[in-house]
Short mmCIF file of C-alpha atoms in Angstrom, two decimals:
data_model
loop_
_atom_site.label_atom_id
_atom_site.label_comp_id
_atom_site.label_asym_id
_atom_site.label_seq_id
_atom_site.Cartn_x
_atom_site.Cartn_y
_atom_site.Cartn_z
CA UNK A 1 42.65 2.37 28.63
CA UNK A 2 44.04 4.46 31.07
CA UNK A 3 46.13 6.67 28.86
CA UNK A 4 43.00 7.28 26.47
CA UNK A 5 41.17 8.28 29.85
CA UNK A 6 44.21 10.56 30.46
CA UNK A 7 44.09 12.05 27.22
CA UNK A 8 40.75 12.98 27.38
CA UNK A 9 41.05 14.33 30.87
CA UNK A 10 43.68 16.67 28.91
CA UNK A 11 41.84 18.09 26.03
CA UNK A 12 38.97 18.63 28.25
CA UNK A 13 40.81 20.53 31.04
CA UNK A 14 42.75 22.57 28.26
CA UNK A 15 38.90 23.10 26.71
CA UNK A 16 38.36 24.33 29.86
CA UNK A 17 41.08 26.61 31.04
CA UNK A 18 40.21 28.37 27.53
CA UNK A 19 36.97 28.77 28.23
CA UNK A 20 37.82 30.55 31.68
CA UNK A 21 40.28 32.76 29.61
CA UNK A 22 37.53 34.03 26.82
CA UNK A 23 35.06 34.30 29.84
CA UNK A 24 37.52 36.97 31.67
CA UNK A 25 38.84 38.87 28.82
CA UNK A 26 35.16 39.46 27.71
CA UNK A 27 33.86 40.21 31.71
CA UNK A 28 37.11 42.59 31.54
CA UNK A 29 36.08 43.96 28.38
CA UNK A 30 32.26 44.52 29.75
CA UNK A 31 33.49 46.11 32.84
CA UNK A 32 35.67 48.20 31.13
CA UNK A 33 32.76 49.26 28.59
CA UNK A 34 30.27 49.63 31.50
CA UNK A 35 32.62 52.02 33.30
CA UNK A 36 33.18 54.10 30.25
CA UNK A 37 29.39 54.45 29.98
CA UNK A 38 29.20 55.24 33.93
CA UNK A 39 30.85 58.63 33.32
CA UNK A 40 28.69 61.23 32.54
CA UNK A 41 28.15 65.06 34.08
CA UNK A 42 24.46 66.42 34.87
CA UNK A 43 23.84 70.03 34.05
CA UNK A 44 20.80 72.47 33.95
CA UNK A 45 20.59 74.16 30.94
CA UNK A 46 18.80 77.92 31.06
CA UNK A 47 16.15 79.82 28.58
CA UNK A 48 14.35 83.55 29.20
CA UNK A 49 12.48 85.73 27.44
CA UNK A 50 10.44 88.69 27.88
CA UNK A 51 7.40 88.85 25.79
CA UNK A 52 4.68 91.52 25.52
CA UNK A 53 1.35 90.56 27.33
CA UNK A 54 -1.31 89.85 24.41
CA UNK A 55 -4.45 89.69 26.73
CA UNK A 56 -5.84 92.58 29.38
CA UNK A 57 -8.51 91.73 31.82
CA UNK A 58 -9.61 95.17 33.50
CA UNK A 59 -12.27 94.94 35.90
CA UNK A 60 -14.07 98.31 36.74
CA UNK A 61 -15.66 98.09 39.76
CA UNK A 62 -18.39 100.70 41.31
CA UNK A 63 -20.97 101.29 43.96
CA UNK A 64 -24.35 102.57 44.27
CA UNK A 65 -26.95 103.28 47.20
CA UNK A 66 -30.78 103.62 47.19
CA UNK A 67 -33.27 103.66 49.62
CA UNK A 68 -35.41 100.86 47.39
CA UNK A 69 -34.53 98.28 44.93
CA UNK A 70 -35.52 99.84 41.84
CA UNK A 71 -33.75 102.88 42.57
CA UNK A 72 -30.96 100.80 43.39
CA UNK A 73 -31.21 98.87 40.03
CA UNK A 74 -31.62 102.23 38.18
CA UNK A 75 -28.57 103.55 39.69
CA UNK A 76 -26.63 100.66 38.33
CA UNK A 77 -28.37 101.27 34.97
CA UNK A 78 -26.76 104.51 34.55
CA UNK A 79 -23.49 104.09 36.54
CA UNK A 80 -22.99 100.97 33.98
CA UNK A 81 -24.07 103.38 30.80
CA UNK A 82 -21.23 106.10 31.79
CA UNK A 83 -19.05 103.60 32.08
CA UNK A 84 -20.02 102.08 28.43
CA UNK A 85 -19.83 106.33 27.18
CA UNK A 86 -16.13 106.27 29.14
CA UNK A 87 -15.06 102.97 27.45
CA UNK A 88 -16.34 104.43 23.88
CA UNK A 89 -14.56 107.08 24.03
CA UNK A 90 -11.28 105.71 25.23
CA UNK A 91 -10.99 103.60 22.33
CA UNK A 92 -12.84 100.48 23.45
CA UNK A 93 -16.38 100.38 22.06
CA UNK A 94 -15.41 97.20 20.61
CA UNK A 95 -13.93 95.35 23.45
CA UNK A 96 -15.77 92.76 24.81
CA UNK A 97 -17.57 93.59 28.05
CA UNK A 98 -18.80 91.15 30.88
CA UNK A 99 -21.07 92.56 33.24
CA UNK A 100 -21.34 90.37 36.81
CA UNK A 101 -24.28 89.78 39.02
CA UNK A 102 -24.22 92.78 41.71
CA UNK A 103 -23.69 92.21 45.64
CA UNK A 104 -26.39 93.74 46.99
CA UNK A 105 -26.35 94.56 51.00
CA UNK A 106 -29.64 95.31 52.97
CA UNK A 107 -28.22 98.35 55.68
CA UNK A 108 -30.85 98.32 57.73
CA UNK A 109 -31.24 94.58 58.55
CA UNK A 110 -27.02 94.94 59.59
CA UNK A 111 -27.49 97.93 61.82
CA UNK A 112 -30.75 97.00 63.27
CA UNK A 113 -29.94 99.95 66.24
CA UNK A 114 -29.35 102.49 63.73
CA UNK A 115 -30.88 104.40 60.88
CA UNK A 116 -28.81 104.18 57.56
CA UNK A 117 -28.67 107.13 55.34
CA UNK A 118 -29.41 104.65 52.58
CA UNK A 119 -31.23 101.20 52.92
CA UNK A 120 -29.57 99.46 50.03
CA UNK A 121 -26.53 99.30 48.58
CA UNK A 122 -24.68 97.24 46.08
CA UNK A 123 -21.19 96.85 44.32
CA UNK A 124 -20.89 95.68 40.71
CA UNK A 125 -18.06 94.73 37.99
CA UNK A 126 -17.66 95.36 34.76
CA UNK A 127 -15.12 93.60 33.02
CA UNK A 128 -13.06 94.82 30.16
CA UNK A 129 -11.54 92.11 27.83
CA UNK A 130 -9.17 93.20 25.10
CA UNK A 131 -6.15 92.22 22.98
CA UNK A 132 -5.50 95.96 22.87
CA UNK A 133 -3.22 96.37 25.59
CA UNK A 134 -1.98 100.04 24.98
CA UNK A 135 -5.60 101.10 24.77
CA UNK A 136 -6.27 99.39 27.62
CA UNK A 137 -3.50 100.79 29.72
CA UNK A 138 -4.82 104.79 28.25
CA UNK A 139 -7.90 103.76 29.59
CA UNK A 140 -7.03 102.56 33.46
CA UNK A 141 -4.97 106.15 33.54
CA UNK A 142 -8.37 108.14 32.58
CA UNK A 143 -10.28 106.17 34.96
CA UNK A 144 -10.57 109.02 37.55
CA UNK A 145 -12.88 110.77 34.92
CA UNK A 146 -15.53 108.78 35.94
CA UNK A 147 -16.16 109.82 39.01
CA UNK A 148 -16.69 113.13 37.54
CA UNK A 149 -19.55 111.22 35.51
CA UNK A 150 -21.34 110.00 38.64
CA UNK A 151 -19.70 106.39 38.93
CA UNK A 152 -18.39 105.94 42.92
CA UNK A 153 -15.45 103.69 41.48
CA UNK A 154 -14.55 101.17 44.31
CA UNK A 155 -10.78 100.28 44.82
CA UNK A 156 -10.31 96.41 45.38
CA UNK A 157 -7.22 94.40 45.25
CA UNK A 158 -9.86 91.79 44.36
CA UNK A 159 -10.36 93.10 41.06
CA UNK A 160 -7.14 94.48 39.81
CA UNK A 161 -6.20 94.76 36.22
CA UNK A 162 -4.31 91.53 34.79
CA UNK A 163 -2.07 90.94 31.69
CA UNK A 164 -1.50 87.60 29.96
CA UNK A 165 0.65 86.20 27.65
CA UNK A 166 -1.44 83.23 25.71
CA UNK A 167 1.27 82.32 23.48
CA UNK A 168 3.59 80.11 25.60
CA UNK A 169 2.51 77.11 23.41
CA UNK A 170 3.83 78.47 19.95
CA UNK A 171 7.14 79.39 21.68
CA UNK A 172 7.52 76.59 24.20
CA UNK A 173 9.63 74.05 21.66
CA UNK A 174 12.37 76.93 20.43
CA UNK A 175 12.75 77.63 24.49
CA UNK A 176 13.21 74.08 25.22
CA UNK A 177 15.79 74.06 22.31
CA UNK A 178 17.41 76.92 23.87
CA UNK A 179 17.49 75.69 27.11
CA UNK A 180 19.11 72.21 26.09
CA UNK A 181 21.81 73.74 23.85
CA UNK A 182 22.66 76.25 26.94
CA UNK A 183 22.69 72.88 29.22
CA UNK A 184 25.06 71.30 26.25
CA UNK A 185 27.67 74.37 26.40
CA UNK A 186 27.81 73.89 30.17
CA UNK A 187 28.64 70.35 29.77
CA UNK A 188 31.19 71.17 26.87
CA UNK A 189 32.80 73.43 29.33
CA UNK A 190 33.04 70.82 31.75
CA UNK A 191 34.67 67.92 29.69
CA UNK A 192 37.57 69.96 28.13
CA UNK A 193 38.15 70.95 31.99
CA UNK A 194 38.18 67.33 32.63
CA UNK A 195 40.16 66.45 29.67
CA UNK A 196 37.37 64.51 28.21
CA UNK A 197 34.20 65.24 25.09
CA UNK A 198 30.70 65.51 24.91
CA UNK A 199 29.01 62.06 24.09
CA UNK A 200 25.38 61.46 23.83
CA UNK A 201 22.40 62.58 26.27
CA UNK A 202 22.36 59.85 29.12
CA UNK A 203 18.92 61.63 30.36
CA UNK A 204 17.16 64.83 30.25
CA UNK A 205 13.90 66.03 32.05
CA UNK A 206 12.28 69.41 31.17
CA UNK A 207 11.37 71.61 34.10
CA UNK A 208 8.42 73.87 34.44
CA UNK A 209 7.39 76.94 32.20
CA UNK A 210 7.30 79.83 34.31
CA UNK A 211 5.54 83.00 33.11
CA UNK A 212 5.23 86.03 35.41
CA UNK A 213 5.34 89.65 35.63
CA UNK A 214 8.82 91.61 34.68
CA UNK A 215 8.28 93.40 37.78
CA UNK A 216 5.35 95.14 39.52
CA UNK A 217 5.58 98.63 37.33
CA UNK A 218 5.00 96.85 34.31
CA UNK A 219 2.76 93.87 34.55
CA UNK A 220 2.22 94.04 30.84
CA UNK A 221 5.50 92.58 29.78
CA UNK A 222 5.90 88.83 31.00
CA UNK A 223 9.16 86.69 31.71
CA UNK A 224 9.21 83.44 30.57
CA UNK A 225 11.60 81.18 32.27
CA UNK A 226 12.46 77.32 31.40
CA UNK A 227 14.99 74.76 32.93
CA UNK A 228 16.60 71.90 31.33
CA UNK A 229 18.34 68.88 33.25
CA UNK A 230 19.89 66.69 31.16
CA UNK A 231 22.76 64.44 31.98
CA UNK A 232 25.09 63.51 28.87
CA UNK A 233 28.11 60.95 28.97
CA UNK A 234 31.65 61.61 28.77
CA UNK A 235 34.20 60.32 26.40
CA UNK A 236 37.65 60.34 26.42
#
């Protein structure tokens, strides 16, 4: 009885002890595979380009005084119809115009103590909307001959011409492409350095569109600026 006991003992022990050996050589092999998957490099990857604005937003802004309100509105009147005669002739009969509310200021109740040349006076915009940004840009430079029409043009950073791109969506996936084959040759660079290759993307997170102006001289041509961060693995 005892030696069948001590037989079994023996088989299960050596059962056992395999057991323990299959157990570490596959832990070993997992560790081994898990560190061979830890290695990877992070890199940014860069696209640019410089594209032509496609929009123009020009706001013409002007002033007029009057000692009563219908004078004042009549001055608008024709301030606003040598500025439609101006735009006509500069190529932009067909652009589509916005015309805004005007402020309208009362003189006399702000100087109470004084007597104002004028009672009333009141600024306006006109807004100029076109695709036609050469046009456009003829027209801002022959602004001053409206002054010579009557119109007292009034200079405000508030109302400065502005040039957009609306495109970025059509463009947007060949940038990102771009950008993540830039961010691949960085990594490639960085694994025969290392003595290693290029595996598969670990992670990647697109970063922001930027669009803004080349520089201030020519706000009419945009920059369009995208970053990549992808991480890919290394192989030996």
């Amino acid at each position: 009885m005892e030696q069948k006991y001590s037989s079994h003992s023996i088989i299960t022990g050596a059962i056992l002890a395999l057991g323990i050996v299959a157990g570490c050589w596959v832990l070993g092999n997992a560790l081994v595979g898990f560190k061979a998957m830890d290695r990877y490099v992070s890199v940014k990857g860069l696209a640019e380009r410089e594209v032509p604005a496609d929009l123009a937003m020009w706001p013409i802004s002007f002033s007029a005084a009057a000692d009563t309100l219908p004078e004042l509105d009549e001055a608008l009147a024709q301030s606003r119809a040598q500025i439609m005669i101006f735009l006509k002739a500069q190529g932009l009969g067909d652009a589509e115009i916005m015309n805004a509310a005007p402020l309208i200021q009362d003189n006399q109740m702000n100087m109470p103590n004084q007597r104002p040349a004028q009672r009333y006076t009141a600024q306006a915009v006109l807004t100029v909307r076109s695709k036609d940004i050469p046009t456009v840009k003829k027209g801002m430079s022959a602004a001053g001959e409206l002054v010579s029409l009557g119109v007292m043009l009034v200079q405000n950073w508030e109302f400065r011409p502005t040039f957009t791109f609306t495109g970025l969506n059509a463009i947007k996936p060949d940038m990102i492409a771009e950008a993540t084959r830039n961010a691949r040759d960085a990594a490639k660079q960085f694994a025969e350095d290392s003595g290693s290759r290029v595996g598969n993307i670990r992670r990647a997170s697109q970063g922001y569109f930027s669009l803004e102006d080349r520089d201030q001289y020519t706000p009419e041509i945009k920059q369009i600026r995208v970053v990549t961060n992808v991480d890919y693995f290394l192989e030996d």
